[in-house]
Short mmCIF file of C-alpha atoms in Angstrom, two decimals:
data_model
loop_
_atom_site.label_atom_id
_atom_site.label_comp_id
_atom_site.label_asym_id
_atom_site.label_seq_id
_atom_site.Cartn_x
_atom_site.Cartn_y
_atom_site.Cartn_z
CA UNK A 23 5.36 119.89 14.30
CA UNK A 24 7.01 118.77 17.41
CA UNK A 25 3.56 118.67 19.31
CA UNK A 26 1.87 117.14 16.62
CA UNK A 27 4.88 114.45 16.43
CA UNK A 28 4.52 113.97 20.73
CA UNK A 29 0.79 113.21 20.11
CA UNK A 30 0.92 111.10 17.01
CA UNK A 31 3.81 109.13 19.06
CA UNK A 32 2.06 108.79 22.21
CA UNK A 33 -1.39 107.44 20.45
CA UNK A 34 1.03 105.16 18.52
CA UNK A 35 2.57 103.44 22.22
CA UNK A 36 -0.87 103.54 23.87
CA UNK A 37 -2.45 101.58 20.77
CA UNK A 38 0.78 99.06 20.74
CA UNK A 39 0.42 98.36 24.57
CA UNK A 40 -3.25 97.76 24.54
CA UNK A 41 -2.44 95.73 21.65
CA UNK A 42 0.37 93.73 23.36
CA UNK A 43 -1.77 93.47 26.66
CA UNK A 44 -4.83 92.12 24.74
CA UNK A 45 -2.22 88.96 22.95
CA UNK A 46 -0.99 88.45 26.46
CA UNK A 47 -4.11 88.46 27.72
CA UNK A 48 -5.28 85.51 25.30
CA UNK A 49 -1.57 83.80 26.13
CA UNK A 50 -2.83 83.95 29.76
CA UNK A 51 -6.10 82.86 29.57
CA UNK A 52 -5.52 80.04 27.69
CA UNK A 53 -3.04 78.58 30.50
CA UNK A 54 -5.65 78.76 33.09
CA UNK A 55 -9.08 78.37 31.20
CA UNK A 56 -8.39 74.71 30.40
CA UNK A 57 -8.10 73.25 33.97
CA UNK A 58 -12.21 73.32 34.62
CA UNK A 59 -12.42 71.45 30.87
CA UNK A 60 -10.22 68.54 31.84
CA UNK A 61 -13.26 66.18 32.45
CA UNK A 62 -14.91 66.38 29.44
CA UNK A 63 -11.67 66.54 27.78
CA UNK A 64 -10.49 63.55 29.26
CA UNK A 65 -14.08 61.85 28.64
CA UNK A 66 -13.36 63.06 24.52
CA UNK A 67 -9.52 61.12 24.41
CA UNK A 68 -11.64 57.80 26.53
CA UNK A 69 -8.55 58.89 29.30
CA UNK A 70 -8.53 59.83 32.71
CA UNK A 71 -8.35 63.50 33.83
CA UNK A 72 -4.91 63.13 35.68
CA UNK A 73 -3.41 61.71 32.06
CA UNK A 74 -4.21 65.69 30.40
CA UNK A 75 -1.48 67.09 33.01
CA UNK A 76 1.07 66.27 29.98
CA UNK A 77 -0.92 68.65 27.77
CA UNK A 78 -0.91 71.50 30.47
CA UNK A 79 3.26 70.43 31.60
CA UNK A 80 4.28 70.28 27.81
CA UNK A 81 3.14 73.92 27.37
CA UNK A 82 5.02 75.56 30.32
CA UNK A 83 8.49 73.59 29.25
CA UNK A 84 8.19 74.58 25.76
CA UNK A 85 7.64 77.84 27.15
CA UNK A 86 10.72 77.99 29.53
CA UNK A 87 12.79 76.13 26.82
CA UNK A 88 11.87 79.05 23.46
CA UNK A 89 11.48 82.41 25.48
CA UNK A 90 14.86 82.73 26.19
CA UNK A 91 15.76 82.71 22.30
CA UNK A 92 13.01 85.21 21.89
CA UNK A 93 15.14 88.19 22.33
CA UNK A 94 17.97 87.07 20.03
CA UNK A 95 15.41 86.63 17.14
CA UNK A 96 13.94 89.67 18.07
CA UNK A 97 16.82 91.30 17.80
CA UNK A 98 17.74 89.66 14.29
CA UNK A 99 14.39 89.36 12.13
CA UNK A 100 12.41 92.34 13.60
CA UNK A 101 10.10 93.06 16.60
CA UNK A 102 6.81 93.28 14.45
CA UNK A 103 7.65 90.18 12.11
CA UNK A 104 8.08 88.19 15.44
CA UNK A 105 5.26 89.18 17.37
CA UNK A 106 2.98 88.61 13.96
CA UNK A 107 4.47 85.66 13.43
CA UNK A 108 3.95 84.15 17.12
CA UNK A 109 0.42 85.33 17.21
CA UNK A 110 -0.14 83.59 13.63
CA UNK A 111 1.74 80.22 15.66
CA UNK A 112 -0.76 80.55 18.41
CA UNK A 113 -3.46 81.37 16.74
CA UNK A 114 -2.86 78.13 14.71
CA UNK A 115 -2.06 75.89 17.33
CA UNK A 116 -5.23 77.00 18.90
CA UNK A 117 -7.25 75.60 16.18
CA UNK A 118 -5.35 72.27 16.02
CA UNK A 119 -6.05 72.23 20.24
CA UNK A 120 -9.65 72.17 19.40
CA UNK A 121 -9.56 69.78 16.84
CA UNK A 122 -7.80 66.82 18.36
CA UNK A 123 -9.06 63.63 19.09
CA UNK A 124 -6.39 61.96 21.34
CA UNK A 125 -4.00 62.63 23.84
CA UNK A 126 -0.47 62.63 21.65
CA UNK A 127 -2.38 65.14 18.93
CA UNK A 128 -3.63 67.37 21.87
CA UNK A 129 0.07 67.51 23.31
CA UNK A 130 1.81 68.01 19.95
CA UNK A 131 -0.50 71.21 19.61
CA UNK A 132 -0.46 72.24 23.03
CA UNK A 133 3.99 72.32 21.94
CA UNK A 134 3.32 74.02 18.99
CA UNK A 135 0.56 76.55 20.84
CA UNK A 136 3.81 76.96 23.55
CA UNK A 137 6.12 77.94 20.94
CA UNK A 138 4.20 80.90 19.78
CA UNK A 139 3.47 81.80 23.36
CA UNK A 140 6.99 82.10 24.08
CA UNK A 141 7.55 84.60 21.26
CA UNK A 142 4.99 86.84 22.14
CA UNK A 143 5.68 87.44 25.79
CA UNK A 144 9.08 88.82 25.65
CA UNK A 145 8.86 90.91 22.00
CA UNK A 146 5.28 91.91 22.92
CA UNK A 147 6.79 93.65 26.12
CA UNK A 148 9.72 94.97 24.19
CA UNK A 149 7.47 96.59 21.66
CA UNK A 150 5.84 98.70 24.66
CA UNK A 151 9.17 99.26 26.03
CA UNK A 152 11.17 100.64 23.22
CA UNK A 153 8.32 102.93 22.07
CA UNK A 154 7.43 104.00 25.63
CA UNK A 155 9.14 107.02 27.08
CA UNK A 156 9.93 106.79 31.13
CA UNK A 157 7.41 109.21 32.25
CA UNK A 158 4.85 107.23 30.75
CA UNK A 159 6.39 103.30 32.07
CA UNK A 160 4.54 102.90 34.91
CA UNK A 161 0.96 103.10 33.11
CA UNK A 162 2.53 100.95 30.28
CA UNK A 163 3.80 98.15 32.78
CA UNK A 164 0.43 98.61 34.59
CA UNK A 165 -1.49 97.55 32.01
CA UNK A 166 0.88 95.04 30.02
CA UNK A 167 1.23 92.94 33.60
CA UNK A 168 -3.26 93.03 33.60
CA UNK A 169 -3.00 89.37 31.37
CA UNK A 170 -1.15 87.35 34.50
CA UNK A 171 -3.30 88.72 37.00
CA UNK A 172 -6.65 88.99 35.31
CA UNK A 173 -6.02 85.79 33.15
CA UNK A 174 -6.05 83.30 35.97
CA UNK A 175 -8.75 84.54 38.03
CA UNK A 176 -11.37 84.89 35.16
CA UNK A 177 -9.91 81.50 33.48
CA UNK A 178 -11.74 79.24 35.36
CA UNK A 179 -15.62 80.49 34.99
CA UNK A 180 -15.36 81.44 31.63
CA UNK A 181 -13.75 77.60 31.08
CA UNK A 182 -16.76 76.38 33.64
CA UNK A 183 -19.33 78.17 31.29
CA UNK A 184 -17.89 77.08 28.29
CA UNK A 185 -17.65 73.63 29.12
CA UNK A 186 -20.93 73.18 30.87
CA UNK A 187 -23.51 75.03 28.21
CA UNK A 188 -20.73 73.87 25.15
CA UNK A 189 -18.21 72.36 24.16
CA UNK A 190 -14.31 72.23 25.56
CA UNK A 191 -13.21 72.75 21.78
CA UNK A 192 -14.75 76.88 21.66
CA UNK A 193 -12.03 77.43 24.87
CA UNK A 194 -9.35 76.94 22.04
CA UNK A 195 -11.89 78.16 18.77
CA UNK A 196 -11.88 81.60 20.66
CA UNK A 197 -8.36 82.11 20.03
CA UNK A 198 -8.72 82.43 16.29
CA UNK A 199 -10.93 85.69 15.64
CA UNK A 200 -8.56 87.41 18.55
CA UNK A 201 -5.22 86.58 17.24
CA UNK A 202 -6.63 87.25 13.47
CA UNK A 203 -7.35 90.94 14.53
CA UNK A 204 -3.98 90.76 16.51
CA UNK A 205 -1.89 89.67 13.34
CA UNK A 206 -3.70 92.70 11.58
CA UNK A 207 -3.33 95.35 13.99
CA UNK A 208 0.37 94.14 15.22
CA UNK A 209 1.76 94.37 11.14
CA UNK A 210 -0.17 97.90 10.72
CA UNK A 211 1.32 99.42 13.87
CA UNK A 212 4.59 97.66 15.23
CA UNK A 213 7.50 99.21 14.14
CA UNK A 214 10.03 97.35 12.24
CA UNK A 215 12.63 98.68 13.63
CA UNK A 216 15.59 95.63 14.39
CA UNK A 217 19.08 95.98 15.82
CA UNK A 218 21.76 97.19 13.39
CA UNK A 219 24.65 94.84 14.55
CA UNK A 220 22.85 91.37 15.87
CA UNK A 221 25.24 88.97 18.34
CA UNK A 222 26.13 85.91 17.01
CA UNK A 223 23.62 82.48 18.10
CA UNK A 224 24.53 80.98 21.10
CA UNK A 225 23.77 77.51 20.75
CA UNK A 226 25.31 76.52 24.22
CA UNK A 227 23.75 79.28 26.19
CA UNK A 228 20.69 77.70 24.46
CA UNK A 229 20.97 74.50 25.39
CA UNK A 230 21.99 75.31 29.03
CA UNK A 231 19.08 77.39 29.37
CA UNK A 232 16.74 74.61 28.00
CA UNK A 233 18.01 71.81 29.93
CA UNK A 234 18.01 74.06 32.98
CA UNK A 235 14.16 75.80 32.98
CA UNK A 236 12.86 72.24 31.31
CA UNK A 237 14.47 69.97 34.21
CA UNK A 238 13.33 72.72 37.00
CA UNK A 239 9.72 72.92 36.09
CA UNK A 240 9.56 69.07 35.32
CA UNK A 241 10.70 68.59 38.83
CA UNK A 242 8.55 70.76 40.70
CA UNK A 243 5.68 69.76 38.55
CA UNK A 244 6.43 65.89 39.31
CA UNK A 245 7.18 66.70 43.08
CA UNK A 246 3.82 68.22 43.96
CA UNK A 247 1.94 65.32 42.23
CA UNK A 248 1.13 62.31 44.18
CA UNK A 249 2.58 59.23 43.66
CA UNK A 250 5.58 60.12 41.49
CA UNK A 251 8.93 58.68 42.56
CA UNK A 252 10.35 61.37 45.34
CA UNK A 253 13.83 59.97 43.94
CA UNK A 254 13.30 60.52 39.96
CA UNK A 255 12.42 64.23 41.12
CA UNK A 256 14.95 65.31 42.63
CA UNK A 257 17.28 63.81 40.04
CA UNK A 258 15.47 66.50 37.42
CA UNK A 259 15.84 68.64 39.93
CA UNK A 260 19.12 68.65 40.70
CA UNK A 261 20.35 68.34 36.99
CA UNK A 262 18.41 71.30 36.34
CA UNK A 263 20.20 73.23 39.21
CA UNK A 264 23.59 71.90 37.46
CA UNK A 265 22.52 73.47 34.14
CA UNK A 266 21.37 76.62 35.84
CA UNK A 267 24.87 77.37 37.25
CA UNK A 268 26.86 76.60 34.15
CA UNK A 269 24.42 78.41 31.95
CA UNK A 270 25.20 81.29 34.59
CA UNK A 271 28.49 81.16 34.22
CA UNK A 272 28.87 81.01 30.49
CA UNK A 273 26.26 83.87 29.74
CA UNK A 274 28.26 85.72 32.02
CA UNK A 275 31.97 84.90 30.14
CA UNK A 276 30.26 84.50 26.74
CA UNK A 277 31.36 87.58 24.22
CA UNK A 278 27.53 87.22 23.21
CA UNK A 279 25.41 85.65 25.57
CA UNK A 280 21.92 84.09 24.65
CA UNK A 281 20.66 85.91 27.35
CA UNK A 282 22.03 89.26 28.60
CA UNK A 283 22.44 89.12 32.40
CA UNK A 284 24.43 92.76 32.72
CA UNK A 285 20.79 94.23 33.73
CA UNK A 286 21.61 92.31 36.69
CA UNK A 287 24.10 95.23 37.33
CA UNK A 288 21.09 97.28 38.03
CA UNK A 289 19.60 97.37 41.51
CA UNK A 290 16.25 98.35 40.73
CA UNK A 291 15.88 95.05 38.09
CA UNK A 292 17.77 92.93 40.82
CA UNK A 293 15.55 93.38 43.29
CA UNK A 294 12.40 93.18 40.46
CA UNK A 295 13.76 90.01 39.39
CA UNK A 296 14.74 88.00 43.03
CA UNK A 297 12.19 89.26 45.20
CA UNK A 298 9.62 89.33 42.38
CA UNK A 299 10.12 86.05 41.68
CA UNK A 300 9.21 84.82 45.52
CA UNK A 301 6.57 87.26 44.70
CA UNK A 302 5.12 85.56 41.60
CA UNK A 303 5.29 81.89 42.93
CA UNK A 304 3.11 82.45 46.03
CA UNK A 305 0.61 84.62 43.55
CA UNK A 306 1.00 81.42 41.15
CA UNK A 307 0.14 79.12 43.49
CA UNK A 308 -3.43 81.06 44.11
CA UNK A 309 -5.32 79.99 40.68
CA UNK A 310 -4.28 76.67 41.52
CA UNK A 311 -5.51 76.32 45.00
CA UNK A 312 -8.54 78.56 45.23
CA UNK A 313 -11.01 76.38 42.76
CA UNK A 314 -10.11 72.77 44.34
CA UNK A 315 -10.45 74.30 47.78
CA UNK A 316 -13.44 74.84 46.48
CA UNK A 317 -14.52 72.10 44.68
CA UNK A 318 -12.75 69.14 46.61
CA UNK A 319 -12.92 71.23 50.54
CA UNK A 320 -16.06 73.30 50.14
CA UNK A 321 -18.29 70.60 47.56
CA UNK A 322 -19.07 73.30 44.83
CA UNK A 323 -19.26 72.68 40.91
CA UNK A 324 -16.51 74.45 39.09
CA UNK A 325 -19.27 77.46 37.63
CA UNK A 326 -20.15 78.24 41.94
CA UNK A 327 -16.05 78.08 42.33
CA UNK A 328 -15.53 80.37 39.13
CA UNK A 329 -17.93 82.74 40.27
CA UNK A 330 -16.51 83.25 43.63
CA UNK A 331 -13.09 83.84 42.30
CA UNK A 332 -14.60 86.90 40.32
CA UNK A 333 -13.98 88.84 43.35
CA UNK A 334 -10.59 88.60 43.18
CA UNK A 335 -10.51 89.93 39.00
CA UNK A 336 -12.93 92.57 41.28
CA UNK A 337 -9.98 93.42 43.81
CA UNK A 338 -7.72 93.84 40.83
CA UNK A 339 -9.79 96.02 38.95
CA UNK A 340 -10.27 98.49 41.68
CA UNK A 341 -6.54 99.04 42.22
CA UNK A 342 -5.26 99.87 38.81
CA UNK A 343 -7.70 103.25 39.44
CA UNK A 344 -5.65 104.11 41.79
CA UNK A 345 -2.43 102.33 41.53
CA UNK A 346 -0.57 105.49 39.65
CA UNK A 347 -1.55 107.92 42.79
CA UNK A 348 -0.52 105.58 45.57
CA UNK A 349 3.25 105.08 44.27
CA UNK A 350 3.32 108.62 43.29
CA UNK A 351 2.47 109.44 47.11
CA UNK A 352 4.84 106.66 48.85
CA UNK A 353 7.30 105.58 46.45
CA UNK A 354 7.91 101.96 45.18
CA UNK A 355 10.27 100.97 48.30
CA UNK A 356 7.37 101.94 50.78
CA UNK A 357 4.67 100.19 48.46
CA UNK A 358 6.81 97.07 48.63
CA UNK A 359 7.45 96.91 52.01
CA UNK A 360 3.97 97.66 53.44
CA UNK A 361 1.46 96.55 51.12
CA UNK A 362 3.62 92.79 50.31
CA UNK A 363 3.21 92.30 54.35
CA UNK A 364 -0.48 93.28 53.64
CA UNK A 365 -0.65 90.53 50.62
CA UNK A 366 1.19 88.12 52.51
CA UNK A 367 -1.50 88.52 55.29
CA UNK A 368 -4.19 88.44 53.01
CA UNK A 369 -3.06 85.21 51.00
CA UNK A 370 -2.77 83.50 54.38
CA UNK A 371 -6.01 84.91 55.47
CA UNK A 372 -7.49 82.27 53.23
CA UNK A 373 -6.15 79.36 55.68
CA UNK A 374 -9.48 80.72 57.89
CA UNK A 375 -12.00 79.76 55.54
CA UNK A 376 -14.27 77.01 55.72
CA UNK A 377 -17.29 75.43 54.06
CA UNK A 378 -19.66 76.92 56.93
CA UNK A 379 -17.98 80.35 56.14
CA UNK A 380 -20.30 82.73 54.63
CA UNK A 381 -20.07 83.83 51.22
CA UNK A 382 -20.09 87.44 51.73
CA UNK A 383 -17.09 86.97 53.99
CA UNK A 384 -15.34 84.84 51.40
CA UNK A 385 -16.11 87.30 48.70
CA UNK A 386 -14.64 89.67 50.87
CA UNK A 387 -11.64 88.16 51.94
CA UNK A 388 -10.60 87.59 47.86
CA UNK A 389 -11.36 90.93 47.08
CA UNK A 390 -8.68 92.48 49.33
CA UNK A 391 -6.49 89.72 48.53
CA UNK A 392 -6.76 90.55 45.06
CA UNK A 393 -6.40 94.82 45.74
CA UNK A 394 -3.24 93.80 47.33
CA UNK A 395 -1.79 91.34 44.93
CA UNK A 396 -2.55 93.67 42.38
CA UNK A 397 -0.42 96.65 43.62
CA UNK A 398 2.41 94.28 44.51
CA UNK A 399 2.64 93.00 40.99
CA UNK A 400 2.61 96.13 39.27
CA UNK A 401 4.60 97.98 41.45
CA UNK A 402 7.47 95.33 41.31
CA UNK A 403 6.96 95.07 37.41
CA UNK A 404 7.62 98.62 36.63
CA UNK A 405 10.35 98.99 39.11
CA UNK A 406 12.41 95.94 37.05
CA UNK A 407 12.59 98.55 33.67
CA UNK A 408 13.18 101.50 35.81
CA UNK A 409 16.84 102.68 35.26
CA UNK A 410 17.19 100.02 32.41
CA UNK A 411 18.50 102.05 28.94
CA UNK A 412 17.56 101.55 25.97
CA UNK A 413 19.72 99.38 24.61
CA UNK A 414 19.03 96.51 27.27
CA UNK A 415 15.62 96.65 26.89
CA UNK A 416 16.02 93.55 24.80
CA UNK A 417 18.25 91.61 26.61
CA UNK A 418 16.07 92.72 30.11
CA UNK A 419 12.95 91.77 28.78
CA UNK A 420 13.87 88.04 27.42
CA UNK A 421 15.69 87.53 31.13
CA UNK A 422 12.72 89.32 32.89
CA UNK A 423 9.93 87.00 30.54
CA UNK A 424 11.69 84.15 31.14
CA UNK A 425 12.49 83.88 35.07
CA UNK A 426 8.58 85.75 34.96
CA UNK A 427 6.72 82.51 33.16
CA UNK A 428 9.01 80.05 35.14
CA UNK A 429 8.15 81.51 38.45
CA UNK A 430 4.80 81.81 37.90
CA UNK A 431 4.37 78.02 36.75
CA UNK A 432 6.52 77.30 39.58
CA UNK A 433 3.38 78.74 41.92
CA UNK A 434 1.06 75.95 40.46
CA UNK A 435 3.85 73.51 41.45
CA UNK A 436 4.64 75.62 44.68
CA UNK A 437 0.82 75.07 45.45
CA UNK A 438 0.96 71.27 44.58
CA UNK A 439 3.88 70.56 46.72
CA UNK A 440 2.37 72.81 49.58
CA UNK A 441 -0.64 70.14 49.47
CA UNK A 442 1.09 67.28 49.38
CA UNK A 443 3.22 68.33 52.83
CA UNK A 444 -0.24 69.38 54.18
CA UNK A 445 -1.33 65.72 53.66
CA UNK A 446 1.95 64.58 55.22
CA UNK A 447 1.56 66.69 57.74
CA UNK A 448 -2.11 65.07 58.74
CA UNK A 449 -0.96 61.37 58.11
CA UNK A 450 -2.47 60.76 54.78
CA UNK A 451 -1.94 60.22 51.03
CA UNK A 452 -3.09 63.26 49.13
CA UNK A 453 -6.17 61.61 47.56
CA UNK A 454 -8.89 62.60 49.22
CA UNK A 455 -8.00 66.51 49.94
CA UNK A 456 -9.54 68.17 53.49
CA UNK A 457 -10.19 71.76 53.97
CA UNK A 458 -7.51 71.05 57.06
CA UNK A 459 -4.85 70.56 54.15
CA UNK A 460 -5.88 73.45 51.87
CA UNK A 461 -5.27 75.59 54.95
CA UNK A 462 -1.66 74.80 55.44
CA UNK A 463 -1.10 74.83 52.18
CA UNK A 464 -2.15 78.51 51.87
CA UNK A 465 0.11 79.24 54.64
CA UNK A 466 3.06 78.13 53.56
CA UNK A 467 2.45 79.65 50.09
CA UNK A 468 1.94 83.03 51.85
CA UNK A 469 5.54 82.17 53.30
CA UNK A 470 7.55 83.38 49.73
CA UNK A 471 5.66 86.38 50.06
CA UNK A 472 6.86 87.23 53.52
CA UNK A 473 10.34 86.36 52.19
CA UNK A 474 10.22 88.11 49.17
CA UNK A 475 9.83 91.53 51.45
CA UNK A 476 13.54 91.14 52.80
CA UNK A 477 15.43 91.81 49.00
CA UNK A 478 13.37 95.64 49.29
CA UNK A 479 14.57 96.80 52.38
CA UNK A 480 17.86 96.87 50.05
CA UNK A 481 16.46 99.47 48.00
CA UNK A 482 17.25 103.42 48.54
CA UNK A 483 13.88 105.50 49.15
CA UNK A 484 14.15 107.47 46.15
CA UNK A 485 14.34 104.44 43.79
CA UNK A 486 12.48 104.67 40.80
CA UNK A 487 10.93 108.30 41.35
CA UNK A 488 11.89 109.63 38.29
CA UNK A 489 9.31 106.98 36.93
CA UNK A 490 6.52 107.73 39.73
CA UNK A 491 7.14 111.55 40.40
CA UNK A 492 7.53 110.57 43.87
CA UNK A 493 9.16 113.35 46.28
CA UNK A 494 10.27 112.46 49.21
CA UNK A 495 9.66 114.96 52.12
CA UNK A 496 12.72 117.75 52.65
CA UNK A 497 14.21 116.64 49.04
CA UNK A 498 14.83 119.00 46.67
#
């Protein structure tokens, strides 16, 4: 019976994490897939192009404003009836998206759309982690952290396609068969299982955290885009920075804080969460600045562009083959080190290309760049729920989602800021881009992931090896 229980349990967390991969795969996708569609967009709401950056803003600050109430709820109503219930938002808002005819409909959906997306992040990674055992996290993580890496890269072509031989409305359309099947499977095989004593709501940890992630990402957002108000920026900015330090200090003091911060406590999710997040802005930044350097530098349409970054979703690909054996054999804190100097190296390497540059070498150069950035990201993802018990799996998850989505929106910014100090830098105003500025700007993106190295070195060797099997040499 117990061997029959082991299997049934084990099919039952494989089927939820390829479930919970394939929602935040669709989450993902959507955030990049609509960039290549702006045009015609734009041409559908008689705007211009640069007006649609509301639609694409308003998503990531509903986002950072509703994940961190995700766990709370969670932890109230249910995991399953909260993950069915944000695909059913999604899918929903997904079908208003492509049925809008202006630019205030579009962004009211694209809010509602963000809602749902913040609800399924978080729980969908809590429902793999409570029903996953610890020998079996690191495949979990490795394929649950697929969506943000795959996502981005195959975003723009499939968007390209779509657009050029359709219609921008199927990007949103595709949504609804997906998250149907999604609301199905999630309600036949998501557990219902809630906490037994819930914490009371904490409508100022709320607040703080809102004002804080929705001032941050405003700022950085408004900073990287030419012509806004330097002044009005840093305002955001720094009241966001206020709300971040008194939201850290009553989460900390508060008998039940909206967010649980005592994971902090635990080195392995520390170092996941501070160096991860340098991590995850420079790997932001690369969706972002890989099809304009190719489109505005090189003079390709966005279908060449999309096709080229394929080899990137190629680089991935071939790691997560063999991504199980190589921290087995080293052991996260030697992954860490090593291979984020080799994607820092790589993500700079793109600073040497050039229109004249061959194809072969450019298709080259992204797929290493994307074995690399692959290993990284999985590596530091499975580290973060390492030593983390069971009963801060919640409260880990909403802090890990949250500072996760904010950093990685923080890369497009990161890359749009980078751009504009490259046009500084060569005396000019940012509108008409060179591939002289796309090259600095890939530079001093590959900067946070130089930096991000430092916060491993603080790691002992043997971290994590219960999760990898990892034996060091002499031990035991």
């Amino acid at each position: 019976m117990s061997a029959s229980s082991a299997t049934e349990r084990q099919g039952s967390s494989a089927l939820i994490t390829s479930l919970v991969a394939a929602a935040l795969f669709m989450e993902n996708l959507d955030g990049s897939i609509i960039a290549t569609a702006l045009p015609q967009m734009a041409q559908s709401f008689h705007i211009r192009p640069v007006e649609l950056s509301i639609g694409i803003t308003s998503y990531l600050l509903t986002l950072a404003v509703f994940i961190p109430i995700s766990g709370w709820i969670a932890d109230r109503v249910g995991v399953r009836t909260v993950f069915a219930t944000a695909l059913a938002i999604f899918t929903g808002a997904s079908m208003l998206c492509g049925m809008t005819d202006n630019l205030v409909e579009f962004t009211g959906a694209r809010i509602l759309q963000g809602i749902g997306g913040a609800m399924m992040v978080p729980v969908g990674r809590l429902a793999v982690l409570r029903v996953t055992p610890k020998e079996n996290l690191m495949r979990a993580i490795s394929i649950i952290t697929w969506p943000g890496l795959i996502a981005p890269v195959l975003g723009p072509p499939l968007g390209g396609f779509i657009t050029t031989y359709s219609s921008w409305r199927w990007i949103f359309y595709l949504n609804v068969p997906l998250g149907l099947l999604g609301i199905v499977l999630a309600w036949r095989f998501i557990n219902t299982e809630r906490e037994a004593d819930c914490r009371p709501f904490d409508a100022l940890g709320f607040v703080l955290t809102g004002v804080a992630g929705t001032c941050v990402m405003y700022a950085m957002e408004a900073i990287g885009r030419v012509g806004t108000s330097w002044h009005s920026s840093l305002l955001f900015l720094a009241i966001g920075l206020a709300a971040c330090v008194a939201a850290w200090f009553h989460l900390q003091r508060s008998a039940h804080p909206m967010i649980d911060l005592s994971a902090f406590r635990i080195k392995t999710f520390m170092v996941s969460i501070c160096g991860g997040s340098l991590f995850r802005i420079s790997i932001g930044a690369v969706p972002f600045l890989l099809p304009l350097m190719f489109q505005v530098g090189f003079g390709m349409n966005p279908f060449q562009s999309g096709l080229l970054t394929l080899a990137v979703f190629a680089g991935n690909l071939s790691t997560k083959l063999v991504t199980t054996q190589i921290l087995r054999r080293f052991g996260f804190r030697t992954v860490l080190v090593f291979n984020g100097a080799f994607a820092a190296v790589t993500l700079a390497s793109m600073s040497l290309l050039r229109p004249s540059t061959a194809s072969g070498w450019i298709l080259f150069a992204l797929f290493v760049s994307g074995v690399a950035r692959s290993l990284q990201f999985t590596a530091i993802n499975t580290l973060g729920f390492a030593d983390v018990p069971k009963q801060q799996m919640s409260g880990a998850s909403t802090l890990s989602s949250t500072l996760g989505q904010m950093t990685m929106g923080m890369g497009v910014a990161a890359g749009a800021i980078a751009l504009r100090i490259a046009a500084w830098w060569h005396g000019h105003d940012g509108q008409s881009l060179t591939p002289s500025d796309f090259s600095i700007a890939f530079v001093l993106v590959a900067v946070f992931s130089v930096i991000a190295i430092a916060d491993v070195f603080s790691l002992s060797p043997d971290a994590g090896n219960h999760v990898t099997g990892h034996r060091r040499k002499g031990a035991g």
